[in-house]
Amino acid sequence: MNPLVSLIVTSKNSARTIEACLRSAREQQYQPIELVVVDNASSDDTPQIARRNADIVIDKGPERSAQRNAGIGAARGEYVLVLDADMVLERDVVAAAVEAAQGGAAVVAIPEVSFGQGFWSACKTFERAFYARDPVVSAGRFFSRQAALDAGGYDETLTGPEDWDLSMRLAGSTPIAFARARILHDEGRQTLPDLFRKKYYYGRSLPAFVRKHGSAALKRLNPARSSLIAGIGEMFKHPLLACGMIVMKSVEAAGGTAGMLDARPRDISSIYRATGT
């Protein structure tokens, strides 16, 4: 008999996307599954949509890490797949993730393909295509529920790098495995101010993340990623998208740096210790 897999979806005012997410989860080829939605006080129709489509609906805040931990605690599955409400799953995602886990992987990452509206969303799609299977950039979404509980779950003091943090703790020295199926990520309509604000918010957690993981964290934060460098030829084929991606990454880097500098001074010092400066 197949092990039960719990799909945990976190949401916040996600009425535009969550129904497609839950429908794709319910239509998985693999069975049995259960759907757990952890909402954060949404003011739109998200809770009603969740109650129509999910097996368990919880209201929990204040941040995504706490939501995910609540979902893991409420789930009954042997394995959990952690999702955002703007994701749509190919029909064989769960089956492929279970296959990888039963093959010995402690943590399974699922390649993402972005889509959205407008030029900056196209640039984000172009960028993500370079590191869809990059083990340095990717974080695992599928793992043993008990292993996550034993590890203490997601670090609720982190917002942004919490995926990397838990993946690194669960995987240890073993590489992250990649499922042979994909998640489609609905980016909506991206704007540069939105991207700046998002990375600023995430940047406030970066000093704490570096303090926990040292040089391994800095490797993940390095913008000169080998997967991007390997794709230079593709950039020459699409110069407009490549130029847009460079502008977009510069804005994101500025936002992340501003957030990092706005963190407490003792957190900033951890980065200098990790780099030996």
Tab-separated table of C-alpha atoms in Angstrom:
chain	number	residue	atom	x	y	z
A	1	MET	CA	0.000	0.000	0.000
A	2	ASN	CA	1.272	3.459	-0.871
A	3	PRO	CA	2.236	5.745	2.021
A	4	LEU	CA	-0.038	8.713	2.675
A	5	VAL	CA	1.364	12.030	1.411
A	6	SER	CA	0.188	15.307	2.936
A	7	LEU	CA	0.247	18.354	0.663
A	8	ILE	CA	0.570	21.489	2.792
A	9	VAL	CA	-0.435	24.766	1.139
A	10	THR	CA	0.214	28.118	2.827
A	11	SER	CA	-1.918	31.082	1.820
A	12	LYS	CA	-2.546	34.769	2.430
A	13	ASN	CA	-5.187	36.518	0.311
A	14	SER	CA	-4.601	33.938	-2.419
A	15	ALA	CA	-8.086	33.727	-3.946
A	16	ARG	CA	-6.717	34.359	-7.446
A	17	THR	CA	-4.509	31.261	-7.443
A	18	ILE	CA	-5.391	28.815	-4.682
A	19	GLU	CA	-8.236	26.996	-6.428
A	20	ALA	CA	-5.993	26.006	-9.344
A	21	CYS	CA	-3.348	24.923	-6.848
A	22	LEU	CA	-5.726	22.711	-4.871
A	23	ARG	CA	-7.330	21.296	-7.998
A	24	SER	CA	-3.940	20.237	-9.333
A	25	ALA	CA	-3.151	18.664	-5.976
A	26	ARG	CA	-6.422	16.753	-5.866
A	27	GLU	CA	-5.888	15.449	-9.415
A	28	GLN	CA	-2.539	13.805	-8.685
A	29	GLN	CA	-2.010	10.357	-10.175
A	30	TYR	CA	-0.569	9.206	-6.855
A	31	GLN	CA	-2.921	8.188	-4.056
A	32	PRO	CA	-3.547	8.435	-1.144
A	33	ILE	CA	-3.042	12.122	-0.423
A	34	GLU	CA	-4.500	14.660	1.979
A	35	LEU	CA	-4.710	18.411	1.443
A	36	VAL	CA	-3.879	20.748	4.318
A	37	VAL	CA	-4.321	24.509	3.882
A	38	VAL	CA	-2.812	26.857	6.448
A	39	ASP	CA	-4.209	30.343	5.894
A	40	ASN	CA	-2.996	33.551	7.502
A	41	ALA	CA	-6.121	35.603	8.229
A	42	SER	CA	-7.032	36.195	4.586
A	43	SER	CA	-9.579	38.946	3.954
A	44	ASP	CA	-10.626	37.647	0.518
A	45	ASP	CA	-12.317	34.363	-0.475
A	46	THR	CA	-9.279	32.192	0.253
A	47	PRO	CA	-10.739	30.502	3.383
A	48	GLN	CA	-13.994	29.595	1.621
A	49	ILE	CA	-12.141	28.155	-1.378
A	50	ALA	CA	-9.879	26.204	0.959
A	51	ARG	CA	-12.784	24.716	2.910
A	52	ARG	CA	-14.404	23.546	-0.337
A	53	ASN	CA	-11.277	21.804	-1.580
A	54	ALA	CA	-9.042	20.782	1.324
A	55	ASP	CA	-9.274	18.071	3.968
A	56	ILE	CA	-7.899	20.246	6.764
A	57	VAL	CA	-7.986	24.065	6.990
A	58	ILE	CA	-6.094	25.926	9.706
A	59	ASP	CA	-5.739	29.645	10.415
A	60	LYS	CA	-2.218	30.445	11.568
A	61	GLY	CA	0.277	33.293	11.401
A	62	PRO	CA	2.250	35.430	11.549
A	63	GLU	CA	4.692	34.169	8.901
A	64	ARG	CA	5.104	31.373	6.361
A	65	SER	CA	7.449	29.310	8.552
A	66	ALA	CA	4.906	29.178	11.368
A	67	GLN	CA	2.185	28.264	8.877
A	68	ARG	CA	4.246	25.403	7.502
A	69	ASN	CA	5.056	24.088	10.957
A	70	ALA	CA	1.366	24.148	11.846
A	71	GLY	CA	0.585	22.212	8.682
A	72	ILE	CA	3.252	19.604	9.390
A	73	GLY	CA	1.897	19.224	12.907
A	74	ALA	CA	-1.677	18.711	11.698
A	75	ALA	CA	-0.786	16.404	8.804
A	76	ARG	CA	-1.075	12.622	9.022
A	77	GLY	CA	1.098	11.629	6.072
A	78	GLU	CA	4.372	9.743	6.132
A	79	TYR	CA	5.668	12.351	3.687
A	80	VAL	CA	4.839	16.031	3.265
A	81	LEU	CA	4.986	18.238	0.181
A	82	VAL	CA	5.113	21.925	1.101
A	83	LEU	CA	3.597	24.329	-1.428
A	84	ASP	CA	2.672	27.971	-1.883
A	85	ALA	CA	-0.837	28.850	-3.027
A	86	ASP	CA	0.399	30.192	-6.382
A	87	MET	CA	1.769	26.829	-7.529
A	88	VAL	CA	0.205	24.319	-9.918
A	89	LEU	CA	1.425	20.726	-9.971
A	90	GLU	CA	1.921	18.474	-12.951
A	91	ARG	CA	-0.115	15.304	-12.403
A	92	ASP	CA	2.891	13.111	-11.584
A	93	VAL	CA	4.635	15.414	-9.087
A	94	VAL	CA	3.747	13.435	-5.967
A	95	ALA	CA	4.503	10.086	-7.607
A	96	ALA	CA	7.900	11.342	-8.765
A	97	ALA	CA	8.721	12.777	-5.331
A	98	VAL	CA	7.778	9.539	-3.547
A	99	GLU	CA	9.910	7.592	-6.011
A	100	ALA	CA	12.924	9.802	-5.257
A	101	ALA	CA	12.393	9.591	-1.491
A	102	GLN	CA	12.015	5.825	-1.521
A	103	GLY	CA	15.222	5.700	-3.537
A	104	GLY	CA	17.056	7.076	-0.506
A	105	ALA	CA	16.782	10.873	-0.787
A	106	ALA	CA	16.283	12.712	2.499
A	107	VAL	CA	15.061	15.835	0.717
A	108	VAL	CA	13.484	16.112	-2.730
A	109	ALA	CA	13.406	19.328	-4.751
A	110	ILE	CA	10.884	19.783	-7.544
A	111	PRO	CA	11.935	21.894	-10.536
A	112	GLU	CA	9.831	25.030	-10.997
A	113	VAL	CA	8.737	26.670	-14.225
A	114	SER	CA	7.561	30.258	-13.772
A	115	PHE	CA	4.823	31.966	-15.730
A	116	GLY	CA	3.061	35.300	-15.420
A	117	GLN	CA	2.089	38.530	-17.134
A	118	GLY	CA	4.296	41.353	-18.333
A	119	PHE	CA	7.955	41.867	-19.165
A	120	TRP	CA	9.410	41.393	-15.685
A	121	SER	CA	7.540	38.127	-15.219
A	122	ALA	CA	9.034	36.978	-18.523
A	123	CYS	CA	12.469	37.904	-17.177
A	124	LYS	CA	11.795	35.892	-14.017
A	125	THR	CA	10.745	32.899	-16.131
A	126	PHE	CA	13.936	33.275	-18.178
A	127	GLU	CA	16.093	33.429	-15.038
A	128	ARG	CA	14.540	30.453	-13.290
A	129	ALA	CA	15.017	28.252	-16.329
A	130	PHE	CA	18.779	28.415	-15.742
A	131	TYR	CA	18.724	26.926	-12.249
A	132	ALA	CA	15.639	24.714	-12.237
A	133	ARG	CA	17.877	21.776	-11.284
A	134	ASP	CA	20.702	23.654	-9.585
A	135	PRO	CA	21.351	21.931	-6.215
A	136	VAL	CA	22.855	25.117	-4.762
A	137	VAL	CA	19.850	27.305	-5.515
A	138	SER	CA	17.040	24.777	-5.082
A	139	ALA	CA	15.430	23.934	-1.756
A	140	GLY	CA	13.584	20.724	-1.018
A	141	ARG	CA	9.806	20.725	-0.726
A	142	PHE	CA	9.257	17.005	-0.139
A	143	PHE	CA	10.534	15.072	2.868
A	144	SER	CA	9.591	12.739	5.696
A	145	ARG	CA	7.134	14.333	8.094
A	146	GLN	CA	8.804	12.672	11.095
A	147	ALA	CA	12.258	13.811	9.991
A	148	ALA	CA	10.990	17.398	9.813
A	149	LEU	CA	9.462	17.118	13.275
A	150	ASP	CA	12.663	15.604	14.673
A	151	ALA	CA	14.647	18.496	13.162
A	152	GLY	CA	12.379	21.057	14.815
A	153	GLY	CA	10.613	22.072	11.618
A	154	TYR	CA	11.089	25.391	9.893
A	155	ASP	CA	13.009	28.098	11.732
A	156	GLU	CA	10.291	30.613	12.561
A	157	THR	CA	12.835	33.409	12.963
A	158	LEU	CA	13.633	33.227	9.223
A	159	THR	CA	11.495	34.521	6.361
A	160	GLY	CA	12.877	33.877	2.898
A	161	PRO	CA	15.804	31.518	3.531
A	162	GLU	CA	13.755	29.154	5.727
A	163	ASP	CA	13.446	26.695	2.810
A	164	TRP	CA	17.204	26.505	2.403
A	165	ASP	CA	17.715	26.242	6.155
A	166	LEU	CA	15.454	23.217	6.658
A	167	SER	CA	16.707	21.513	3.497
A	168	MET	CA	20.304	21.902	4.644
A	169	ARG	CA	19.536	20.517	8.089
A	170	LEU	CA	17.578	17.542	6.737
A	171	ALA	CA	19.978	16.670	3.931
A	172	GLY	CA	23.200	17.041	5.897
A	173	SER	CA	26.094	16.082	3.643
A	174	THR	CA	23.931	14.199	1.131
A	175	PRO	CA	22.851	15.951	-2.080
A	176	ILE	CA	19.271	17.031	-2.651
A	177	ALA	CA	17.456	14.809	-5.153
A	178	PHE	CA	15.313	16.222	-7.952
A	179	ALA	CA	11.914	14.838	-8.904
A	180	ARG	CA	11.351	14.122	-12.588
A	181	ALA	CA	8.151	16.244	-12.620
A	182	ARG	CA	7.634	20.002	-12.384
A	183	ILE	CA	5.750	22.658	-10.468
A	184	LEU	CA	4.339	25.597	-12.435
A	185	HIS	CA	4.737	28.818	-10.443
A	186	ASP	CA	2.249	31.611	-11.165
A	187	GLU	CA	4.279	34.784	-10.654
A	188	GLY	CA	1.378	37.042	-11.637
A	189	ARG	CA	2.425	40.501	-12.828
A	190	GLN	CA	5.867	41.355	-11.477
A	191	THR	CA	7.033	44.939	-10.988
A	192	LEU	CA	10.475	46.158	-9.971
A	193	PRO	CA	9.194	47.917	-6.811
A	194	ASP	CA	7.444	44.704	-5.745
A	195	LEU	CA	10.619	42.684	-6.305
A	196	PHE	CA	12.653	45.214	-4.310
A	197	ARG	CA	10.221	45.102	-1.394
A	198	LYS	CA	10.106	41.300	-1.397
A	199	LYS	CA	13.897	40.944	-1.349
A	200	TYR	CA	14.185	43.683	1.280
A	201	TYR	CA	11.836	41.712	3.514
A	202	TYR	CA	13.740	38.483	2.926
A	203	GLY	CA	17.068	40.283	3.325
A	204	ARG	CA	16.329	41.033	6.954
A	205	SER	CA	16.697	37.295	7.684
A	206	LEU	CA	19.950	36.816	5.771
A	207	PRO	CA	22.394	37.687	8.589
A	208	ALA	CA	20.736	35.110	10.858
A	209	PHE	CA	20.837	32.548	8.045
A	210	VAL	CA	24.552	33.183	7.482
A	211	ARG	CA	25.202	32.971	11.209
A	212	LYS	CA	23.621	29.494	11.248
A	213	HIS	CA	25.277	28.074	8.139
A	214	GLY	CA	28.403	30.142	7.460
A	215	SER	CA	30.092	29.621	4.107
A	216	ALA	CA	27.401	27.171	2.960
A	217	ALA	CA	24.866	29.995	3.248
A	218	LEU	CA	27.094	32.428	1.377
A	219	LYS	CA	27.436	29.916	-1.451
A	220	ARG	CA	23.671	30.008	-1.906
A	221	LEU	CA	23.580	33.792	-1.818
A	222	ASN	CA	26.312	34.268	-4.426
A	223	PRO	CA	24.701	35.944	-7.489
A	224	ALA	CA	27.469	34.599	-9.782
A	225	ARG	CA	25.853	31.175	-9.908
A	226	SER	CA	27.477	28.515	-12.043
A	227	SER	CA	24.136	27.674	-13.638
A	228	LEU	CA	23.771	31.275	-14.831
A	229	ILE	CA	27.334	31.394	-16.119
A	230	ALA	CA	26.775	28.130	-18.003
A	231	GLY	CA	23.766	29.721	-19.710
A	232	ILE	CA	25.601	32.675	-21.250
A	233	GLY	CA	25.034	31.258	-24.723
A	234	GLU	CA	21.292	31.253	-24.134
A	235	MET	CA	21.475	34.872	-22.998
A	236	PHE	CA	23.013	35.895	-26.316
A	237	LYS	CA	20.077	34.245	-28.076
A	238	HIS	CA	17.607	36.351	-26.052
A	239	PRO	CA	19.369	39.694	-25.438
A	240	LEU	CA	16.279	41.646	-24.370
A	241	LEU	CA	15.337	39.090	-21.721
A	242	ALA	CA	18.969	38.804	-20.652
A	243	CYS	CA	19.275	42.582	-20.179
A	244	GLY	CA	15.970	42.647	-18.320
A	245	MET	CA	17.137	39.816	-16.097
A	246	ILE	CA	20.323	41.717	-15.229
A	247	VAL	CA	18.289	44.809	-14.296
A	248	MET	CA	15.853	42.675	-12.294
A	249	LYS	CA	18.633	40.864	-10.410
A	250	SER	CA	20.303	44.200	-9.654
A	251	VAL	CA	17.072	45.523	-8.141
A	252	GLU	CA	16.633	42.317	-6.129
A	253	ALA	CA	20.229	42.502	-4.911
A	254	ALA	CA	19.702	46.112	-3.841
A	255	GLY	CA	16.555	45.150	-1.954
A	256	GLY	CA	18.219	42.209	-0.236
A	257	THR	CA	21.237	44.314	0.711
A	258	ALA	CA	19.040	47.081	2.106
A	259	GLY	CA	17.132	44.559	4.188
A	260	MET	CA	20.336	42.981	5.416
A	261	LEU	CA	21.778	46.354	6.407
A	262	ASP	CA	18.557	47.143	8.245
A	263	ALA	CA	19.017	44.043	10.392
A	264	ARG	CA	20.505	44.334	13.840
A	265	PRO	CA	24.212	45.262	13.914
A	266	ARG	CA	25.186	42.052	15.722
A	267	ASP	CA	23.587	40.066	12.886
A	268	ILE	CA	25.597	41.975	10.278
A	269	SER	CA	28.818	41.036	12.085
A	270	SER	CA	28.076	37.350	11.461
A	271	ILE	CA	28.565	37.880	7.724
A	272	TYR	CA	32.026	39.347	8.293
A	273	ARG	CA	32.943	36.384	10.501
A	274	ALA	CA	31.730	33.922	7.852
A	275	THR	CA	33.796	35.601	5.133
A	276	GLY	CA	36.847	36.006	7.341
A	277	THR	CA	36.907	39.785	6.936
